[in-house]
Tab-separated table of C-alpha atoms and ligand atoms in Angstrom:
chain	number	residue	atom	x	y	z
A	1	MET	CA	92.096	94.181	73.485
A	2	ASN	CA	90.638	91.038	70.800
A	3	PRO	CA	86.818	90.493	72.703
A	4	HIS	CA	87.249	86.561	70.602
A	5	LYS	CA	90.144	86.270	73.291
A	6	MET	CA	88.292	86.688	76.523
A	7	ILE	CA	88.407	84.032	78.731
A	8	PRO	CA	85.724	83.732	81.356
A	9	MET	CA	87.295	83.712	85.019
A	10	PHE	CA	83.848	81.744	86.614
A	11	PRO	CA	82.876	78.328	86.168
A	12	ALA	CA	79.409	78.227	83.941
A	13	ASP	CA	77.467	77.186	86.802
A	14	PHE	CA	78.695	80.111	89.001
A	15	ALA	CA	75.904	81.376	91.024
A	16	TRP	CA	75.910	85.134	89.971
A	17	GLY	CA	73.429	87.043	92.570
A	18	ALA	CA	72.672	89.813	94.716
A	19	ALA	CA	71.057	90.122	97.969
A	20	THR	CA	68.240	92.255	100.376
A	21	ALA	CA	66.921	91.156	103.731
A	22	ALA	CA	63.321	92.007	104.564
A	23	TYR	CA	63.531	94.958	106.695
A	24	GLN	CA	65.315	96.617	104.741
A	25	ILE	CA	63.890	96.821	100.912
A	26	GLU	CA	60.037	95.804	102.023
A	27	GLY	CA	58.319	98.811	104.175
A	28	ALA	CA	54.508	97.992	104.476
A	29	TRP	CA	55.559	97.433	108.547
A	30	ALA	CA	51.968	97.440	109.352
A	31	GLU	CA	50.155	96.014	106.467
A	32	ASP	CA	48.222	93.118	105.890
A	33	GLY	CA	48.441	91.453	109.242
A	34	LYS	CA	52.289	91.621	110.096
A	35	GLY	CA	53.069	91.927	113.642
A	36	PRO	CA	55.983	94.107	114.875
A	37	SER	CA	59.514	92.954	114.867
A	38	VAL	CA	61.826	94.782	117.225
A	39	TRP	CA	63.147	96.738	114.561
A	40	ASP	CA	59.732	98.279	114.382
A	41	LEU	CA	59.816	98.712	117.900
A	42	MET	CA	63.645	100.303	117.668
A	43	SER	CA	63.604	102.616	115.019
A	44	HIS	CA	60.752	104.599	116.649
A	45	GLN	CA	62.391	105.184	119.282
A	46	PRO	CA	63.989	108.974	119.220
A	47	GLY	CA	67.409	109.141	118.924
A	48	ARG	CA	68.197	105.417	117.827
A	49	ILE	CA	68.819	105.659	113.709
A	50	TRP	CA	70.583	108.325	112.270
A	51	SER	CA	68.454	111.448	110.969
A	52	GLY	CA	65.484	109.467	113.020
A	53	HIS	CA	65.093	107.038	109.592
A	54	ASN	CA	62.886	103.916	110.086
A	55	GLY	CA	61.938	100.727	107.673
A	56	ASP	CA	58.387	101.995	107.302
A	57	ILE	CA	58.446	102.132	104.085
A	58	ALA	CA	61.949	101.481	102.662
A	59	CYS	CA	62.111	100.703	99.542
A	60	ASP	CA	58.369	100.044	99.199
A	61	HIS	CA	59.561	96.140	97.840
A	62	TYR	CA	57.029	95.025	99.313
A	63	HIS	CA	54.471	96.691	96.495
A	64	ARG	CA	56.993	97.253	94.060
A	65	TRP	CA	58.229	93.804	93.811
A	66	ARG	CA	57.250	93.348	90.217
A	67	GLU	CA	59.378	95.675	89.299
A	68	ASP	CA	62.061	94.897	91.157
A	69	VAL	CA	62.287	91.560	89.808
A	70	ALA	CA	62.233	93.334	86.656
A	71	LEU	CA	65.521	94.864	87.241
A	72	MET	CA	66.718	91.522	88.576
A	73	LYS	CA	65.913	89.730	84.934
A	74	GLU	CA	67.605	93.345	82.621
A	75	LEU	CA	70.389	92.431	85.594
A	76	GLY	CA	71.161	88.862	84.406
A	77	LEU	CA	71.291	87.518	88.086
A	78	LYS	CA	71.078	83.505	88.089
A	79	VAL	CA	70.662	83.946	92.239
A	80	TYR	CA	68.618	86.134	94.415
A	81	ARG	CA	69.020	86.060	98.305
A	82	PHE	CA	66.002	87.569	100.340
A	83	SER	CA	64.681	87.028	103.470
A	84	VAL	CA	61.137	85.990	104.926
A	85	SER	CA	60.110	88.691	107.813
A	86	TRP	CA	59.351	86.213	110.590
A	87	PRO	CA	56.606	88.907	111.880
A	88	ARG	CA	54.681	89.087	108.751
A	89	VAL	CA	54.356	84.875	108.617
A	90	LEU	CA	53.666	84.628	112.016
A	91	PRO	CA	52.419	87.537	114.090
A	92	GLU	CA	52.902	86.535	116.864
A	93	GLY	CA	56.029	84.567	116.382
A	94	VAL	CA	54.704	81.830	116.445
A	95	GLY	CA	50.628	79.808	116.661
A	96	ARG	CA	48.535	81.851	113.951
A	97	LYS	CA	49.484	82.448	110.664
A	98	ASN	CA	49.307	85.332	108.373
A	99	GLU	CA	48.285	83.992	105.230
A	100	ALA	CA	49.051	87.598	103.472
A	101	GLY	CA	52.217	87.319	104.509
A	102	LEU	CA	52.872	83.996	103.334
A	103	ALA	CA	51.226	84.669	99.536
A	104	PHE	CA	53.710	87.095	99.908
A	105	TYR	CA	56.928	85.558	99.437
A	106	SER	CA	54.992	82.560	97.147
A	107	ARG	CA	54.148	85.407	94.941
A	108	LEU	CA	57.510	86.633	94.579
A	109	VAL	CA	59.442	82.972	94.576
A	110	ASP	CA	57.086	82.479	90.846
A	111	ALA	CA	58.156	86.261	89.551
A	112	LEU	CA	61.706	85.069	89.998
A	113	LEU	CA	61.142	81.627	88.872
A	114	GLU	CA	59.463	82.686	85.855
A	115	ALA	CA	62.221	85.390	85.639
A	116	GLY	CA	65.029	82.555	85.245
A	117	ILE	CA	66.616	83.460	89.150
A	118	GLU	CA	66.460	81.003	91.708
A	119	PRO	CA	65.843	81.993	94.754
A	120	TRP	CA	67.739	81.649	97.856
A	121	VAL	CA	65.820	81.997	100.937
A	122	THR	CA	66.945	83.679	103.886
A	123	LEU	CA	65.130	82.888	107.177
A	124	PHE	CA	66.095	85.337	109.226
A	125	HIS	CA	67.610	88.632	108.918
A	126	TRP	CA	67.145	90.033	112.264
A	127	ASP	CA	63.272	90.968	112.078
A	128	PHE	CA	62.688	89.209	115.434
A	129	PRO	CA	58.863	89.198	116.607
A	130	LEU	CA	57.861	91.804	119.084
A	131	ALA	CA	55.950	89.010	120.656
A	132	LEU	CA	58.438	86.709	121.069
A	133	TYR	CA	61.021	89.381	122.027
A	134	ARG	CA	58.502	90.033	124.922
A	135	ARG	CA	58.775	86.421	126.197
A	136	GLY	CA	62.641	86.623	126.421
A	137	GLY	CA	63.129	86.681	122.991
A	138	TRP	CA	67.326	84.724	122.360
A	139	LEU	CA	67.471	84.531	126.239
A	140	ASN	CA	64.861	82.483	126.070
A	141	ARG	CA	65.797	78.557	125.599
A	142	GLU	CA	62.529	78.016	124.094
A	143	SER	CA	63.712	80.580	120.895
A	144	ALA	CA	64.796	77.731	119.626
A	145	GLU	CA	61.848	75.835	119.120
A	146	TRP	CA	59.527	79.387	117.806
A	147	PHE	CA	62.336	79.114	115.005
A	148	ALA	CA	61.843	75.613	114.462
A	149	GLU	CA	58.176	75.841	114.361
A	150	TYR	CA	58.501	79.234	111.754
A	151	THR	CA	60.781	77.269	109.891
A	152	GLY	CA	58.539	74.767	109.430
A	153	VAL	CA	55.525	77.079	108.092
A	154	VAL	CA	57.699	78.699	105.183
A	155	ALA	CA	59.161	75.184	104.455
A	156	ASP	CA	55.687	74.284	104.103
A	157	ALA	CA	55.045	77.307	101.780
A	158	LEU	CA	57.475	77.837	100.045
A	159	SER	CA	59.439	74.252	99.688
A	160	ASP	CA	57.866	72.552	96.553
A	161	ARG	CA	59.677	75.532	94.689
A	162	VAL	CA	62.374	76.771	97.230
A	163	THR	CA	65.588	74.510	97.854
A	164	HIS	CA	68.366	76.890	98.797
A	165	TRP	CA	68.077	78.408	102.133
A	166	MET	CA	70.307	80.526	104.576
A	167	THR	CA	69.054	79.527	108.527
A	168	LEU	CA	70.271	83.248	110.425
A	169	ASN	CA	72.546	85.846	108.878
A	170	GLU	CA	75.514	87.037	110.445
A	171	PRO	CA	74.659	86.110	114.257
A	172	GLN	CA	77.469	87.348	115.777
A	173	VAL	CA	76.524	90.956	114.468
A	174	PHE	CA	72.770	90.648	115.642
A	175	LEU	CA	74.076	88.989	118.904
A	176	GLY	CA	77.056	91.996	119.256
A	177	HIS	CA	75.608	94.691	117.863
A	178	GLY	CA	71.857	94.315	119.569
A	179	HIS	CA	72.401	92.316	122.523
A	180	GLN	CA	75.867	93.401	123.606
A	181	LEU	CA	76.066	97.096	122.055
A	182	GLY	CA	72.899	98.171	122.087
A	183	VAL	CA	72.876	99.655	118.701
A	184	HIS	CA	71.045	97.644	117.005
A	185	ALA	CA	67.812	96.073	117.373
A	186	PRO	CA	66.649	95.086	120.979
A	187	GLY	CA	69.144	97.698	121.808
A	188	LEU	CA	70.427	95.416	124.451
A	189	ARG	CA	73.359	95.589	126.938
A	190	LEU	CA	73.564	91.816	127.991
A	191	GLY	CA	76.247	91.192	130.341
A	192	PHE	CA	78.029	88.472	129.062
A	193	ASP	CA	77.094	85.424	130.853
A	194	ASP	CA	73.371	86.365	129.421
A	195	LEU	CA	75.734	87.423	126.142
A	196	LEU	CA	77.094	83.742	125.481
A	197	LEU	CA	73.618	82.539	126.642
A	198	ALA	CA	71.814	83.985	123.884
A	199	THR	CA	74.599	82.808	121.580
A	200	HIS	CA	74.005	79.131	122.375
A	201	HIS	CA	70.087	79.436	121.724
A	202	VAL	CA	70.787	81.207	118.462
A	203	LEU	CA	73.212	78.269	117.759
A	204	LEU	CA	70.107	75.989	118.842
A	205	ALA	CA	68.037	77.677	117.011
A	206	HIS	CA	69.753	77.111	113.371
A	207	GLY	CA	70.314	73.882	114.724
A	208	ARG	CA	66.207	73.312	115.065
A	209	ALA	CA	65.979	75.029	111.462
A	210	VAL	CA	67.972	72.491	109.571
A	211	ARG	CA	66.074	69.921	110.785
A	212	SER	CA	63.209	71.279	110.617
A	213	LEU	CA	63.820	72.053	106.754
A	214	ARG	CA	65.229	68.780	106.245
A	215	GLU	CA	61.839	66.983	107.788
A	216	ARG	CA	59.095	69.787	106.045
A	217	ALA	CA	60.723	70.833	102.361
A	218	ARG	CA	58.927	69.125	99.518
A	219	LYS	CA	62.149	69.290	97.783
A	220	ARG	CA	65.332	67.969	98.678
A	221	PRO	CA	66.840	71.392	100.262
A	222	PHE	CA	70.139	72.320	100.039
A	223	ILE	CA	70.669	73.988	103.115
A	224	GLY	CA	73.529	76.764	104.700
A	225	TRP	CA	74.414	79.952	106.876
A	226	ALA	CA	75.677	83.169	106.378
A	227	PRO	CA	77.583	84.318	109.362
A	228	ALA	CA	79.477	87.185	109.722
A	229	GLY	CA	83.143	86.512	108.025
A	230	ASN	CA	86.076	87.950	110.296
A	231	ILE	CA	88.605	87.833	107.817
A	232	ALA	CA	92.419	87.889	107.835
A	233	THR	CA	95.172	87.920	105.639
A	234	PRO	CA	98.661	87.797	105.381
A	235	ALA	CA	101.256	90.871	104.939
A	236	ASP	CA	103.335	89.341	102.976
A	237	PRO	CA	101.710	86.460	100.833
A	238	ASP	CA	105.620	85.145	100.161
A	239	ASN	CA	106.132	84.697	103.940
A	240	PRO	CA	104.107	81.393	105.229
A	241	ARG	CA	104.954	82.600	108.623
A	242	ASP	CA	102.308	85.652	108.076
A	243	TRP	CA	99.790	83.260	106.170
A	244	GLU	CA	100.095	81.095	109.520
A	245	ALA	CA	99.452	84.438	111.112
A	246	ALA	CA	95.864	84.733	109.214
A	247	ARG	CA	94.830	81.449	109.919
A	248	MET	CA	95.544	82.394	114.217
A	249	ALA	CA	93.735	85.111	113.425
A	250	MET	CA	91.055	83.854	111.641
A	251	PHE	CA	90.449	80.432	114.421
A	252	ASP	CA	92.346	80.526	117.072
A	253	TRP	CA	92.170	84.321	118.642
A	254	PHE	CA	91.729	83.002	121.841
A	255	ALA	CA	94.894	82.966	123.121
A	256	ASP	CA	94.334	86.241	123.355
A	257	PRO	CA	97.432	88.041	122.095
A	258	PRO	CA	98.980	90.556	124.543
A	259	THR	CA	97.610	93.755	122.375
A	260	ARG	CA	94.267	93.506	122.654
A	261	THR	CA	91.678	95.300	125.139
A	262	PRO	CA	89.294	93.426	127.229
A	263	SER	CA	86.800	94.448	125.138
A	264	GLU	CA	88.253	92.922	122.230
A	265	SER	CA	88.465	89.960	124.235
A	266	HIS	CA	84.985	89.890	125.277
A	267	SER	CA	84.048	90.502	121.714
A	268	LEU	CA	81.427	87.692	119.766
A	269	TRP	CA	83.436	89.330	116.280
A	270	ASN	CA	84.846	85.935	115.147
A	271	ASN	CA	84.793	82.684	113.337
A	272	SER	CA	85.019	79.972	115.565
A	273	TYR	CA	83.025	80.415	118.378
A	274	PHE	CA	79.869	79.846	116.175
A	275	ASN	CA	81.186	77.757	112.666
A	276	ASP	CA	83.222	75.286	115.040
A	277	PRO	CA	79.963	74.372	117.151
A	278	VAL	CA	77.620	73.759	113.637
A	279	ILE	CA	79.884	72.400	111.640
A	280	PHE	CA	82.390	70.318	113.884
A	281	GLY	CA	79.898	70.250	117.221
A	282	HIS	CA	82.010	71.987	119.285
A	283	TYR	CA	83.010	75.442	120.837
A	284	PRO	CA	86.849	76.066	120.512
A	285	ASP	CA	88.808	74.000	123.455
A	286	ALA	CA	90.135	78.131	123.840
A	287	ALA	CA	86.748	79.331	124.236
A	288	LEU	CA	86.154	77.227	126.891
A	289	LYS	CA	89.081	77.718	128.671
A	290	LYS	CA	88.968	81.216	128.026
A	291	TRP	CA	85.580	81.978	128.720
A	292	HIS	CA	84.605	79.718	131.171
A	293	ALA	CA	83.517	81.729	134.215
A	294	TRP	CA	80.908	83.432	131.879
A	295	LEU	CA	80.048	80.123	129.523
A	296	PRO	CA	76.152	78.690	129.408
A	297	GLU	CA	74.799	74.992	130.260
A	298	VAL	CA	75.196	73.163	127.915
A	299	GLN	CA	72.123	70.191	127.997
A	300	SER	CA	72.875	66.745	126.500
A	301	GLY	CA	72.062	66.703	123.204
A	302	ASP	CA	72.436	70.220	122.354
A	303	MET	CA	75.452	70.204	120.367
A	304	GLU	CA	74.233	66.928	118.523
A	305	THR	CA	71.515	69.544	117.783
A	306	ILE	CA	74.080	72.738	116.863
A	307	HIS	CA	75.477	69.947	114.247
A	308	ALA	CA	72.779	69.508	112.223
A	309	PRO	CA	75.509	68.385	109.231
A	310	ILE	CA	74.763	71.452	106.643
A	311	ASP	CA	75.420	71.623	102.609
A	312	PHE	CA	77.276	74.401	102.213
A	313	PHE	CA	79.434	77.829	104.166
A	314	GLY	CA	78.029	81.583	103.517
A	315	VAL	CA	79.561	84.104	104.535
A	316	ASN	CA	79.581	87.947	104.248
A	317	ILE	CA	82.834	89.816	103.548
A	318	TYR	CA	83.207	93.295	103.038
A	319	SER	CA	87.017	93.630	104.552
A	320	SER	CA	89.675	91.991	106.439
A	321	SER	CA	93.033	93.134	108.698
A	322	THR	CA	96.096	92.206	108.187
A	323	GLN	CA	98.653	89.950	110.174
A	324	ARG	CA	102.293	89.410	110.588
A	325	LEU	CA	103.823	86.785	112.849
A	326	ASP	CA	105.535	88.247	115.762
A	327	GLU	CA	108.134	87.459	117.482
A	328	ASN	CA	106.506	85.389	120.647
A	329	GLY	CA	104.576	83.748	117.220
A	330	ARG	CA	101.089	85.153	117.743
A	331	PRO	CA	99.821	86.689	115.622
A	332	ALA	CA	99.875	90.651	115.061
A	333	ALA	CA	97.929	93.275	113.294
A	334	VAL	CA	99.662	95.752	110.572
A	335	PRO	CA	97.916	98.492	110.683
A	336	ALA	CA	96.769	99.949	107.422
A	337	PRO	CA	98.356	102.609	105.914
A	338	GLN	CA	98.478	106.561	105.905
A	339	GLY	CA	95.325	107.300	103.560
A	340	TYR	CA	94.261	103.725	102.783
A	341	PRO	CA	91.332	103.206	100.601
A	342	GLN	CA	87.699	102.879	102.312
A	343	THR	CA	84.251	103.187	101.540
A	344	PHE	CA	81.529	105.668	102.897
A	345	PHE	CA	80.951	104.088	105.959
A	346	HIS	CA	84.793	103.687	106.600
A	347	TRP	CA	85.154	100.476	106.136
A	348	ALA	CA	88.738	99.253	104.520
A	349	VAL	CA	89.368	98.428	101.100
A	350	THR	CA	91.114	94.773	101.080
A	351	PRO	CA	90.310	92.868	97.619
A	352	GLU	CA	92.414	89.492	98.565
A	353	SER	CA	89.658	89.463	101.713
A	354	LEU	CA	88.188	87.797	98.393
A	355	TYR	CA	90.926	85.281	98.208
A	356	TYR	CA	92.317	84.469	102.068
A	357	GLY	CA	88.808	84.710	103.046
A	358	PRO	CA	86.834	81.762	101.354
A	359	ARG	CA	90.611	79.597	101.459
A	360	PHE	CA	91.014	79.686	104.814
A	361	LEU	CA	87.381	78.822	105.634
A	362	ALA	CA	87.311	76.118	102.706
A	363	GLU	CA	90.288	74.664	104.068
A	364	ARG	CA	88.892	74.581	107.739
A	365	TYR	CA	85.302	73.683	107.355
A	366	ARG	CA	85.459	71.549	104.130
A	367	LEU	CA	82.258	73.338	102.519
A	368	PRO	CA	81.438	74.535	98.969
A	369	ILE	CA	81.702	78.440	100.044
A	370	TYR	CA	79.285	81.035	98.930
A	371	ILE	CA	79.424	84.511	99.239
A	372	THR	CA	76.459	85.441	100.395
A	373	GLU	CA	77.538	88.937	100.700
A	374	ASN	CA	80.128	91.721	99.937
A	375	GLY	CA	80.009	95.087	98.736
A	376	LEU	CA	80.367	98.808	99.462
A	377	SER	CA	78.055	102.070	100.220
A	378	SER	CA	79.144	104.848	98.551
A	379	MET	CA	78.116	108.462	97.872
A	380	ASP	CA	75.936	108.621	94.755
A	381	TRP	CA	73.428	110.674	93.709
A	382	ILE	CA	71.554	111.245	90.607
A	383	ALA	CA	73.641	113.738	87.744
A	384	ARG	CA	72.210	115.989	85.927
A	385	ASP	CA	72.500	113.757	82.831
A	386	GLY	CA	69.975	111.869	84.865
A	387	GLY	CA	72.575	108.208	85.507
A	388	VAL	CA	73.525	107.659	88.502
A	389	HIS	CA	77.607	107.427	88.086
A	390	ASP	CA	79.619	105.323	90.673
A	391	PRO	CA	82.868	104.092	89.262
A	392	GLY	CA	84.081	103.743	92.726
A	393	ARG	CA	81.855	100.439	93.133
A	394	MET	CA	82.968	99.006	89.828
A	395	ASP	CA	86.431	98.918	90.586
A	396	PHE	CA	86.011	98.195	94.460
A	397	MET	CA	83.584	94.739	92.572
A	398	ALA	CA	86.306	94.289	89.580
A	399	ARG	CA	89.242	94.137	92.322
A	400	TYR	CA	87.369	92.433	95.002
A	401	LEU	CA	85.751	89.820	91.674
A	402	SER	CA	89.028	89.360	90.529
A	403	GLU	CA	90.797	88.067	94.013
A	404	LEU	CA	88.085	85.433	94.158
A	405	ALA	CA	88.135	84.341	90.321
A	406	ARG	CA	91.993	84.065	92.214
A	407	ALA	CA	90.823	81.584	94.622
A	408	VAL	CA	88.787	79.755	92.329
A	409	ALA	CA	91.767	79.427	89.981
A	410	ASP	CA	93.800	78.029	92.983
A	411	GLY	CA	90.864	74.892	93.359
A	412	VAL	CA	88.899	76.954	96.145
A	413	ASP	CA	85.452	75.209	96.345
A	414	VAL	CA	83.511	78.782	95.665
A	415	ARG	CA	80.186	78.271	93.962
A	416	GLY	CA	78.859	81.798	93.934
A	417	TYR	CA	78.826	85.630	95.226
A	418	PHE	CA	75.713	87.996	95.854
A	419	HIS	CA	76.015	91.313	95.875
A	420	TRP	CA	75.480	93.637	98.652
A	421	SER	CA	72.753	94.951	97.504
A	422	LEU	CA	70.785	94.757	94.926
A	423	LEU	CA	68.500	98.573	95.698
A	424	ASP	CA	70.185	101.461	98.165
A	425	ASN	CA	68.099	100.304	101.468
A	426	PHE	CA	67.487	100.777	105.174
A	427	GLU	CA	71.392	100.211	106.282
A	428	TRP	CA	70.260	99.507	110.412
A	429	ALA	CA	71.069	102.602	112.680
A	430	GLU	CA	72.541	104.060	110.291
A	431	GLY	CA	68.929	104.590	108.705
A	432	PHE	CA	69.015	106.141	104.708
A	433	LYS	CA	72.746	107.709	104.831
A	434	GLN	CA	74.108	104.608	103.348
A	435	ARG	CA	73.790	103.593	99.396
A	436	PHE	CA	74.603	99.987	98.921
A	437	GLY	CA	72.424	99.478	96.177
A	438	LEU	CA	73.389	98.654	92.148
A	439	VAL	CA	70.414	100.163	91.483
A	440	PHE	CA	69.718	103.726	93.031
A	441	VAL	CA	66.703	104.576	94.657
A	442	ASP	CA	64.614	107.967	95.389
A	443	TYR	CA	63.150	107.905	98.709
A	444	ILE	CA	61.310	110.341	98.147
A	445	THR	CA	59.352	108.661	94.807
A	446	GLN	CA	60.633	105.554	94.783
A	447	LYS	CA	62.279	106.000	91.786
A	448	ARG	CA	64.626	103.476	90.872
A	449	VAL	CA	67.721	104.446	88.662
A	450	PRO	CA	69.928	101.546	87.876
A	451	LYS	CA	73.869	102.928	87.977
A	452	ASP	CA	76.716	102.780	85.856
A	453	SER	CA	77.192	99.724	88.503
A	454	PHE	CA	74.504	97.657	87.558
A	455	HIS	CA	75.328	97.603	83.634
A	456	TRP	CA	79.065	96.784	84.275
A	457	TYR	CA	78.127	93.990	86.707
A	458	ALA	CA	75.524	92.542	83.747
A	459	GLU	CA	78.761	92.488	81.750
A	460	VAL	CA	80.523	90.589	84.127
A	461	ILE	CA	77.760	87.969	84.612
A	462	ARG	CA	77.160	87.685	81.164
A	463	THR	CA	80.421	87.123	80.210
A	464	ARG	CA	81.539	85.042	83.634
A	465	GLY	CA	84.180	87.511	84.541
A	466	ALA	CA	86.016	87.683	81.267
A	467	THR	CA	85.623	91.563	81.548
A	468	LEU	CA	87.162	91.680	84.726
A	469	SER	CA	90.504	90.943	82.589
A	470	ILE	CA	90.890	93.860	80.989
A	471	GLY	CA	90.792	96.317	83.815
A	472	HIS	CA	88.363	98.028	86.161
A	473	GLY	CA	84.674	98.967	86.199
A	474	ALA	CA	85.202	102.302	83.624
A	475	GLY	CA	87.493	100.666	80.952
A	476	ALA	CA	84.919	97.599	81.198
A	477	LEU	CA	82.082	99.782	80.241
A	478	ALA	CA	84.416	101.524	77.298
A	479	ALA	CA	85.065	98.005	75.714
A	480	PRO	CA	82.204	96.367	76.136
A	481	PRO	CA	82.559	92.317	75.218
A	482	GLY	CA	81.826	89.882	71.973
A	483	PRO	CA	80.827	86.556	71.909
A	484	LEU	CA	82.605	84.285	74.912
B	501	FCB	C1	76.118	92.715	107.170
B	501	FCB	C2	74.604	92.788	106.620
B	501	FCB	C3	73.285	93.551	105.551
B	501	FCB	C4	73.938	94.261	105.450
B	501	FCB	C5	75.498	94.999	105.174
B	501	FCB	C6	75.942	96.664	104.392
B	501	FCB	O1	76.684	93.153	108.473
B	501	FCB	O2	73.814	91.017	107.269
B	501	FCB	O3	71.826	93.360	106.436
B	501	FCB	O4	73.601	95.964	106.556
B	501	FCB	O5	76.440	94.655	106.738
């Protein structure tokens, strides 16, 4: 292939990124005045985390951030998404500030900017302060005010340099896994009414944080959030009825199709219950009907608070279901074919989720879309030649990014992509079993080894996706691109 013919598949200002989260990489769990979080509590309880792992040290990023920023620079990242640990900056969650904690993030931001990388800050990626959990956690309505106070403190410290903000990461997951199923911190199994009450407070917290940022930020903030995307795609892309089924499965699932089990109908794993209040200012009507017996009291002014205008729609997308319209005009999930491709986490490999996901979300919510997470875990180790060879990751990324490029080509307003993750890290209940990184981490020595996918992604970024058109990962490496 003539390298001069290669055509960039993404616009010049596309935000090429990678993402991490505080508890998953920082370590230093009790250092420099940091307070404990619910994850510190849970990961120290026997039997909670795979193999008894915990995030006490994790990737030791708290001490090795310089080296990690240098890796990001080598990768050519334009943007980097990381989270601030709430109890590191406010050890009791409110009140007394921990200047050492704030200084850590301040140094990190400086180093990123110096490396030409725009920091994107997530305010809450699940490490809720233990002291506030003892005061009722998200079940306490005051949690919204606590979060607003914390947001103000971070804004005061960083907003002279940081302009890109995300309030909450995947509320569906920290509520569903952490407060309903009990497999994530704080390990609760609440009744459904309490769960919806906590959800309401989480949404209020989001809205209060948006307001706090607008009031306190020194540089004009660009604000969004990062919910989990529950993506559905049409079984037959040429059949408009299947497109309709996919849209219904994504936004209108409350109508309770007969195939749903009771546990599914009480699941928070959905899009509209979270995003409609934030973007439209009301819970979906169908949810109000279906869940009326469990719904929390909504006080006057609540929906206005939750509905504080945001600037972009971040969404984490890993996989999707396939839908067709059944004879009753309802969406029906089509089972994945036998032997379907899956990651080490057993998540189905569905590249088309990065086409239909952003497309359907942009259609409904009419905001610029950023893919705030996408990636896979695989069985990586250091090979005899010293490298880490992960052809699966390159192939996965090539497939997913090609679908994202197709969305861009079809006019969907997608403006950025953050790969999950920069580093292998502590994968919550799975401990260090799942390796999601572009960079391999040896947890004994803390040595970082860029995987093949790291070098491959660097080329994708450099060529704005042009190398995607010459095949999968290994192919792209074999034919290094020339000047664009
Ligand atoms: C998402 C989380 C992120 C990471 C990936 C694999 O649900 O937001 O922290 O664990 O999954």
